[in-house]
């Protein structure tokens, strides 16, 4: 009896594994088709100077617009894209489109006011041997100033292979591109590496910002701000949702922020409307 129960359990396990594998393959097939059909669109979330409330730049955030009009958030397909390797062509689309959008804004009311476009890079994108070449190509095609591009990577991507990450970052830095560390505080950064990497910005993870009424999170945010400033980096707080969080962050000397309090990620037309309003625009 024990033996047959064991067999049964094995069979059930096999089924669920197979179903899961099929679902993953379906998603991969759909992603592949989505790429061919050009179904990926960028939304842009404003990033503000907390002292002046003026727009300093945007973060490009990809969405998948399905044929039925549904907008699928990145959390639902980036992991599969990363696993299957489709993140490479998808990431190339994102980089190209982000640079094009900024070139359009510069040709319009943005002009040559200081402004950056932040683009997320996943682990697999960052470790591509020809990443620097791809970035050069994208910048040249749009005649974009390298300093206008900020690449966001997470600390875990850097700390996994710090020596090769160092070389990659130096290559990007030589181009003049700036580097932001995303979701800072959620990984395990070696401080000795952190201070050696050519980094421009630390982005405090939303989890610490949204929990700032708790003393523990407040202490973490305060420490990240002072760590960043002591190392010569700017700090961006992500996920600012309340006026109280904004007040706190301003008082702690946080340089920039993004969050639903100011604006959700929006279509290009929304950003253009903001840029048209004034030069450079303030959001509150
Ligand atoms: P992230 O880079 O940390 O991006 C910030 C995320 O926080 C975005 O979610 C944004 O909509 C959300 N957010 C901003 N402010 C608030 C707020 O006040 N409250 C709340 N609840 N959320 C806020 P989104 O667009 O769903 O993106 C999720 C993640 O997917 C990103 O996290 C990033 O890791 C990844 N991602 C997005 N676009 C790309 C891309 O083009 N390439 C790659 N490789 N990853 C991407
Ligand atoms: Mg990001
Ligand atoms: Mg982030
Ligand atoms: Mg985050």
CSV table of C-alpha atoms and ligand atoms in Angstrom, one decimal:
chain,number,residue,atom,x,y,z
A,1,UNK,CA,0.0,0.0,0.0
A,2,UNK,CA,2.8,2.3,1.0
A,3,UNK,CA,4.5,1.6,-2.3
A,4,UNK,CA,1.5,2.3,-4.5
A,5,UNK,CA,0.8,5.5,-2.6
A,6,UNK,CA,4.4,6.5,-3.3
A,7,UNK,CA,3.9,5.8,-7.0
A,8,UNK,CA,0.7,7.8,-7.0
A,9,UNK,CA,2.5,10.7,-5.5
A,10,UNK,CA,5.2,10.5,-8.1
A,11,UNK,CA,2.7,10.5,-10.8
A,12,UNK,CA,0.9,13.6,-9.4
A,13,UNK,CA,4.2,15.4,-9.1
A,14,UNK,CA,5.0,14.5,-12.8
A,15,UNK,CA,1.7,16.0,-13.9
A,16,UNK,CA,2.1,19.3,-12.2
A,17,UNK,CA,5.7,19.6,-13.4
A,18,UNK,CA,4.5,19.0,-16.9
A,19,UNK,CA,1.7,21.4,-16.7
A,20,UNK,CA,4.0,24.0,-15.3
A,21,UNK,CA,6.5,23.4,-18.0
A,22,UNK,CA,3.8,23.7,-20.6
A,23,UNK,CA,2.6,27.0,-19.2
A,24,UNK,CA,6.1,28.4,-19.3
A,25,UNK,CA,6.5,27.2,-22.9
A,26,UNK,CA,3.2,28.9,-23.8
A,27,UNK,CA,4.3,32.1,-22.3
A,28,UNK,CA,7.6,31.8,-24.2
A,29,UNK,CA,5.8,31.2,-27.4
A,30,UNK,CA,3.5,34.1,-26.8
A,31,UNK,CA,6.4,36.4,-25.9
A,32,UNK,CA,8.2,35.4,-29.1
A,33,UNK,CA,5.0,36.2,-31.1
A,34,UNK,CA,4.6,39.4,-29.2
A,35,UNK,CA,8.1,40.5,-30.2
A,36,UNK,CA,7.4,39.8,-33.8
A,37,UNK,CA,4.1,41.6,-33.6
A,38,UNK,CA,5.7,44.6,-31.9
A,39,UNK,CA,3.4,44.4,-28.9
A,40,UNK,CA,5.8,45.8,-26.3
A,41,UNK,CA,5.3,49.5,-25.4
A,42,UNK,CA,7.1,51.8,-23.0
A,43,UNK,CA,5.5,53.8,-20.3
A,44,UNK,CA,7.5,56.5,-18.5
A,45,UNK,CA,7.4,57.4,-14.9
A,46,UNK,CA,8.6,61.0,-13.9
A,47,UNK,CA,11.5,61.3,-11.5
A,48,UNK,CA,11.5,64.6,-9.6
A,49,UNK,CA,14.0,66.7,-7.8
A,50,UNK,CA,12.6,66.6,-4.2
A,51,UNK,CA,13.9,70.0,-3.3
A,52,UNK,CA,12.5,71.9,-6.3
A,53,UNK,CA,9.7,69.3,-7.4
A,54,UNK,CA,11.0,69.7,-10.9
A,55,UNK,CA,11.2,66.9,-13.4
A,56,UNK,CA,14.7,65.6,-13.7
A,57,UNK,CA,14.0,62.6,-15.9
A,58,UNK,CA,11.9,59.5,-16.4
A,59,UNK,CA,12.2,55.8,-16.0
A,60,UNK,CA,11.2,53.7,-19.0
A,61,UNK,CA,9.0,50.7,-17.9
A,62,UNK,CA,8.0,48.1,-20.4
A,63,UNK,CA,4.4,46.8,-20.8
A,64,UNK,CA,3.0,44.1,-23.1
A,65,UNK,CA,0.0,45.3,-25.0
A,66,UNK,CA,-1.9,42.1,-26.0
A,67,UNK,CA,-4.1,42.0,-29.1
A,68,UNK,CA,-7.2,42.4,-26.9
A,69,UNK,CA,-5.8,45.6,-25.5
A,70,UNK,CA,-4.8,44.2,-22.1
A,71,UNK,CA,-1.7,45.8,-20.7
A,72,UNK,CA,0.5,43.1,-19.0
A,73,UNK,CA,2.9,44.4,-16.3
A,74,UNK,CA,6.6,43.5,-16.5
A,75,UNK,CA,6.4,41.4,-13.4
A,76,UNK,CA,4.4,38.8,-15.3
A,77,UNK,CA,6.7,38.4,-18.2
A,78,UNK,CA,10.2,39.7,-17.5
A,79,UNK,CA,11.2,36.6,-15.5
A,80,UNK,CA,10.1,34.3,-18.4
A,81,UNK,CA,11.9,36.6,-20.9
A,82,UNK,CA,15.0,36.5,-18.7
A,83,UNK,CA,14.9,32.7,-18.4
A,84,UNK,CA,14.3,32.0,-22.1
A,85,UNK,CA,16.8,34.6,-23.3
A,86,UNK,CA,14.1,36.6,-25.0
A,87,UNK,CA,15.1,39.4,-22.7
A,88,UNK,CA,18.0,40.1,-25.2
A,89,UNK,CA,15.8,41.0,-28.2
A,90,UNK,CA,13.2,42.6,-25.8
A,91,UNK,CA,15.8,44.6,-24.1
A,92,UNK,CA,17.2,45.8,-27.4
A,93,UNK,CA,13.7,47.1,-28.3
A,94,UNK,CA,13.4,48.9,-25.0
A,95,UNK,CA,16.7,50.6,-25.3
A,96,UNK,CA,16.1,51.6,-28.9
A,97,UNK,CA,12.6,52.9,-28.2
A,98,UNK,CA,13.7,54.8,-25.0
A,99,UNK,CA,16.4,56.6,-26.9
A,100,UNK,CA,14.0,57.4,-29.8
A,101,UNK,CA,11.5,58.8,-27.3
A,102,UNK,CA,14.1,61.1,-25.7
A,103,UNK,CA,15.3,62.3,-29.1
A,104,UNK,CA,11.7,63.2,-30.0
A,105,UNK,CA,11.3,65.2,-26.7
A,106,UNK,CA,14.6,66.9,-27.2
A,107,UNK,CA,13.4,68.0,-30.7
A,108,UNK,CA,10.2,69.3,-29.1
A,109,UNK,CA,9.7,71.4,-26.0
A,110,UNK,CA,12.4,69.7,-23.8
A,111,UNK,CA,15.1,71.3,-25.9
A,112,UNK,CA,18.5,70.9,-24.3
A,113,UNK,CA,17.4,71.2,-20.6
A,114,UNK,CA,19.1,68.7,-18.4
A,115,UNK,CA,17.0,65.5,-18.4
A,116,UNK,CA,17.7,61.8,-18.3
A,117,UNK,CA,16.1,58.6,-19.5
A,118,UNK,CA,16.6,55.7,-17.1
A,119,UNK,CA,16.4,52.2,-18.6
A,120,UNK,CA,16.4,48.9,-16.7
A,121,UNK,CA,18.8,46.1,-17.5
A,122,UNK,CA,18.3,42.6,-16.2
A,123,UNK,CA,21.2,40.3,-15.2
A,124,UNK,CA,21.3,38.6,-18.6
A,125,UNK,CA,21.3,41.9,-20.5
A,126,UNK,CA,24.1,43.3,-18.3
A,127,UNK,CA,26.3,40.2,-18.8
A,128,UNK,CA,26.0,40.3,-22.6
A,129,UNK,CA,29.6,40.6,-23.9
A,130,UNK,CA,28.6,43.3,-26.5
A,131,UNK,CA,26.4,45.4,-24.2
A,132,UNK,CA,28.7,48.4,-24.5
A,133,UNK,CA,28.6,48.2,-28.3
A,134,UNK,CA,24.8,48.0,-28.3
A,135,UNK,CA,24.6,51.0,-26.1
A,136,UNK,CA,27.0,53.0,-28.4
A,137,UNK,CA,24.9,52.0,-31.4
A,138,UNK,CA,21.6,53.1,-29.8
A,139,UNK,CA,23.1,56.4,-28.7
A,140,UNK,CA,24.6,57.1,-32.1
A,141,UNK,CA,21.5,56.3,-34.0
A,142,UNK,CA,19.6,58.9,-32.1
A,143,UNK,CA,22.5,61.3,-31.8
A,144,UNK,CA,21.8,61.1,-28.0
A,145,UNK,CA,24.1,62.6,-25.4
A,146,UNK,CA,25.5,59.6,-23.4
A,147,UNK,CA,25.0,61.5,-20.2
A,148,UNK,CA,21.2,61.5,-20.9
A,149,UNK,CA,21.1,57.7,-20.5
A,150,UNK,CA,21.0,56.2,-17.0
A,151,UNK,CA,21.2,52.4,-16.9
A,152,UNK,CA,19.6,50.7,-13.9
A,153,UNK,CA,20.9,47.4,-12.6
A,154,UNK,CA,20.4,45.7,-9.2
A,155,UNK,CA,23.1,45.2,-6.7
A,156,UNK,CA,22.8,41.4,-7.0
A,157,UNK,CA,23.8,41.7,-10.7
A,158,UNK,CA,27.0,43.5,-9.7
A,159,UNK,CA,27.9,41.4,-6.7
A,160,UNK,CA,27.5,38.1,-8.5
A,161,UNK,CA,30.6,38.6,-10.6
A,162,UNK,CA,32.1,41.9,-9.3
A,163,UNK,CA,35.3,41.8,-11.3
A,164,UNK,CA,33.6,41.4,-14.7
A,165,UNK,CA,30.9,43.8,-13.6
A,166,UNK,CA,33.6,46.4,-12.8
A,167,UNK,CA,35.0,46.1,-16.3
A,168,UNK,CA,31.5,46.5,-17.8
A,169,UNK,CA,30.7,49.5,-15.7
A,170,UNK,CA,34.0,51.1,-16.6
A,171,UNK,CA,33.2,50.6,-20.3
A,172,UNK,CA,29.8,52.3,-19.9
A,173,UNK,CA,31.3,55.0,-17.8
A,174,UNK,CA,33.9,55.7,-20.5
A,175,UNK,CA,31.0,56.3,-22.9
A,176,UNK,CA,29.6,58.8,-20.5
A,177,UNK,CA,26.5,56.8,-19.6
A,178,UNK,CA,25.4,57.0,-16.0
A,179,UNK,CA,24.7,54.1,-13.7
A,180,UNK,CA,22.0,53.7,-11.1
A,181,UNK,CA,21.7,50.8,-8.6
A,182,UNK,CA,18.1,49.7,-8.5
A,183,UNK,CA,16.1,48.4,-5.5
A,184,UNK,CA,19.1,49.3,-3.3
A,185,UNK,CA,19.0,47.7,0.2
A,186,UNK,CA,17.3,44.5,-0.9
A,187,UNK,CA,20.5,42.7,-1.9
A,188,UNK,CA,23.8,42.0,-0.2
A,189,UNK,CA,26.2,44.6,-1.4
A,190,UNK,CA,29.8,44.5,-0.4
A,191,UNK,CA,30.6,48.0,0.6
A,192,UNK,CA,34.2,47.7,-0.5
A,193,UNK,CA,33.0,46.9,-4.0
A,194,UNK,CA,30.3,49.4,-3.9
A,195,UNK,CA,32.7,52.3,-3.4
A,196,UNK,CA,35.0,51.0,-6.2
A,197,UNK,CA,32.2,50.7,-8.8
A,198,UNK,CA,31.7,53.8,-11.0
A,199,UNK,CA,28.1,54.5,-9.9
A,200,UNK,CA,26.1,57.7,-10.1
A,201,UNK,CA,22.9,56.9,-8.3
A,202,UNK,CA,21.4,54.6,-5.6
A,203,UNK,CA,17.7,54.0,-5.8
A,204,UNK,CA,16.2,53.2,-2.4
A,205,UNK,CA,13.8,50.3,-2.7
A,206,UNK,CA,10.1,51.0,-2.4
A,207,UNK,CA,9.8,48.6,0.5
A,208,UNK,CA,11.8,50.9,2.7
A,209,UNK,CA,10.0,54.0,1.5
A,210,UNK,CA,6.5,52.6,2.0
A,211,UNK,CA,7.4,51.4,5.5
A,212,UNK,CA,9.0,54.7,6.5
A,213,UNK,CA,6.7,55.3,9.4
A,214,UNK,CA,8.4,52.3,11.1
A,215,UNK,CA,11.6,53.4,12.9
A,216,UNK,CA,13.6,50.5,11.4
A,217,UNK,CA,12.9,51.5,7.8
A,218,UNK,CA,13.5,55.1,8.5
A,219,UNK,CA,16.9,54.3,9.8
A,220,UNK,CA,17.7,52.3,6.7
A,221,UNK,CA,16.6,55.1,4.4
A,222,UNK,CA,18.6,57.6,6.4
A,223,UNK,CA,21.7,55.4,6.2
A,224,UNK,CA,21.3,54.8,2.5
A,225,UNK,CA,21.1,58.5,1.9
A,226,UNK,CA,24.2,59.3,3.9
A,227,UNK,CA,26.1,56.3,2.5
A,228,UNK,CA,25.3,57.5,-1.0
A,229,UNK,CA,26.2,61.1,-0.3
A,230,UNK,CA,29.5,60.1,1.4
A,231,UNK,CA,30.4,58.0,-1.7
A,232,UNK,CA,29.4,60.9,-4.0
A,233,UNK,CA,26.3,59.4,-5.4
A,234,UNK,CA,22.8,60.8,-5.8
A,235,UNK,CA,19.9,59.1,-4.2
A,236,UNK,CA,16.4,58.4,-5.7
A,237,UNK,CA,13.6,57.1,-3.5
A,238,UNK,CA,11.2,54.9,-5.3
A,239,UNK,CA,7.5,54.3,-4.5
A,240,UNK,CA,6.7,57.6,-2.8
A,241,UNK,CA,2.9,57.5,-2.2
A,242,UNK,CA,2.2,59.9,0.6
A,243,UNK,CA,3.0,63.5,1.5
A,244,UNK,CA,4.4,62.3,4.8
A,245,UNK,CA,6.9,60.1,3.0
A,246,UNK,CA,7.9,63.0,0.8
A,247,UNK,CA,8.4,65.3,3.8
A,248,UNK,CA,10.5,62.7,5.6
A,249,UNK,CA,12.6,62.0,2.5
A,250,UNK,CA,13.1,65.7,1.8
A,251,UNK,CA,14.2,66.2,5.4
A,252,UNK,CA,16.7,63.3,5.1
A,253,UNK,CA,18.2,65.1,2.1
A,254,UNK,CA,17.1,62.5,-0.5
A,255,UNK,CA,17.8,64.1,-3.9
A,256,UNK,CA,15.2,62.7,-6.2
A,257,UNK,CA,12.0,60.6,-6.1
A,258,UNK,CA,9.4,58.8,-8.1
A,259,UNK,CA,6.1,57.5,-7.0
A,260,UNK,CA,2.3,57.5,-7.4
A,261,UNK,CA,2.1,60.7,-5.2
A,262,UNK,CA,3.6,62.6,-8.2
A,263,UNK,CA,2.7,60.4,-11.2
A,264,UNK,CA,2.2,56.8,-12.3
A,265,UNK,CA,4.1,55.5,-15.3
A,266,UNK,CA,2.3,57.0,-18.3
A,267,UNK,CA,2.3,57.0,-22.1
A,268,UNK,CA,4.6,59.2,-24.0
A,269,UNK,CA,1.8,61.7,-24.6
A,270,UNK,CA,1.5,62.3,-20.8
A,271,UNK,CA,5.2,63.1,-20.6
A,272,UNK,CA,5.0,65.4,-23.6
A,273,UNK,CA,2.1,67.2,-22.0
A,274,UNK,CA,4.3,67.7,-18.8
A,275,UNK,CA,7.2,68.9,-20.9
A,276,UNK,CA,5.0,71.3,-22.8
A,277,UNK,CA,3.7,72.8,-19.5
A,278,UNK,CA,6.9,74.5,-18.5
A,279,UNK,CA,10.6,74.2,-18.9
A,280,UNK,CA,11.6,72.2,-16.9
A,281,UNK,CA,8.2,71.3,-15.4
A,282,UNK,CA,7.3,71.0,-11.7
A,283,UNK,CA,4.7,68.4,-10.7
A,284,UNK,CA,3.4,69.7,-7.3
B,1,LIG,P1,11.7,48.9,-11.0
B,1,LIG,O1,12.8,49.1,-12.0
B,1,LIG,O2,12.1,49.0,-9.5
B,1,LIG,O3,10.6,49.9,-11.3
B,1,LIG,C1,9.8,50.6,-10.4
B,1,LIG,C2,8.5,49.9,-10.3
B,1,LIG,O4,7.8,50.4,-9.2
B,1,LIG,C3,7.5,50.0,-11.5
B,1,LIG,O5,6.7,48.9,-11.6
B,1,LIG,C4,6.7,51.2,-11.1
B,1,LIG,O6,5.4,51.3,-11.7
B,1,LIG,C5,6.5,50.9,-9.6
B,1,LIG,N1,6.2,52.1,-8.8
B,1,LIG,C6,6.6,53.3,-8.9
B,1,LIG,N2,6.1,54.2,-8.0
B,1,LIG,C7,5.3,53.4,-7.3
B,1,LIG,C8,4.4,53.7,-6.2
B,1,LIG,O7,4.4,54.8,-5.7
B,1,LIG,N3,3.7,52.7,-5.6
B,1,LIG,C9,3.8,51.4,-6.2
B,1,LIG,N4,3.0,50.5,-5.6
B,1,LIG,N5,4.6,51.1,-7.2
B,1,LIG,C10,5.3,52.1,-7.8
B,1,LIG,P2,6.6,48.1,-13.0
B,1,LIG,O8,6.5,49.0,-14.1
B,1,LIG,O9,5.5,47.1,-12.8
B,1,LIG,O10,8.0,47.3,-13.1
B,1,LIG,C11,8.3,46.3,-12.3
B,1,LIG,C12,9.8,45.9,-12.5
B,1,LIG,O11,9.9,45.3,-13.8
B,1,LIG,C13,10.8,47.0,-12.5
B,1,LIG,O12,11.1,47.4,-11.2
B,1,LIG,C14,11.9,46.4,-13.2
B,1,LIG,O13,12.7,45.6,-12.4
B,1,LIG,C15,11.2,45.5,-14.2
B,1,LIG,N6,11.2,46.2,-15.5
B,1,LIG,C16,10.3,47.1,-16.0
B,1,LIG,N7,10.6,47.5,-17.2
B,1,LIG,C17,11.7,46.8,-17.6
B,1,LIG,C18,12.5,46.8,-18.8
B,1,LIG,O14,12.3,47.5,-19.8
B,1,LIG,N8,13.6,45.9,-18.8
B,1,LIG,C19,13.9,45.1,-17.7
B,1,LIG,N9,14.9,44.3,-17.8
B,1,LIG,N10,13.1,45.2,-16.6
B,1,LIG,C20,12.1,46.0,-16.5
B,2,LIG,MG1,14.2,50.5,-12.2
B,3,LIG,MG1,13.5,50.2,-8.8
B,4,LIG,MG1,11.8,48.3,-7.3
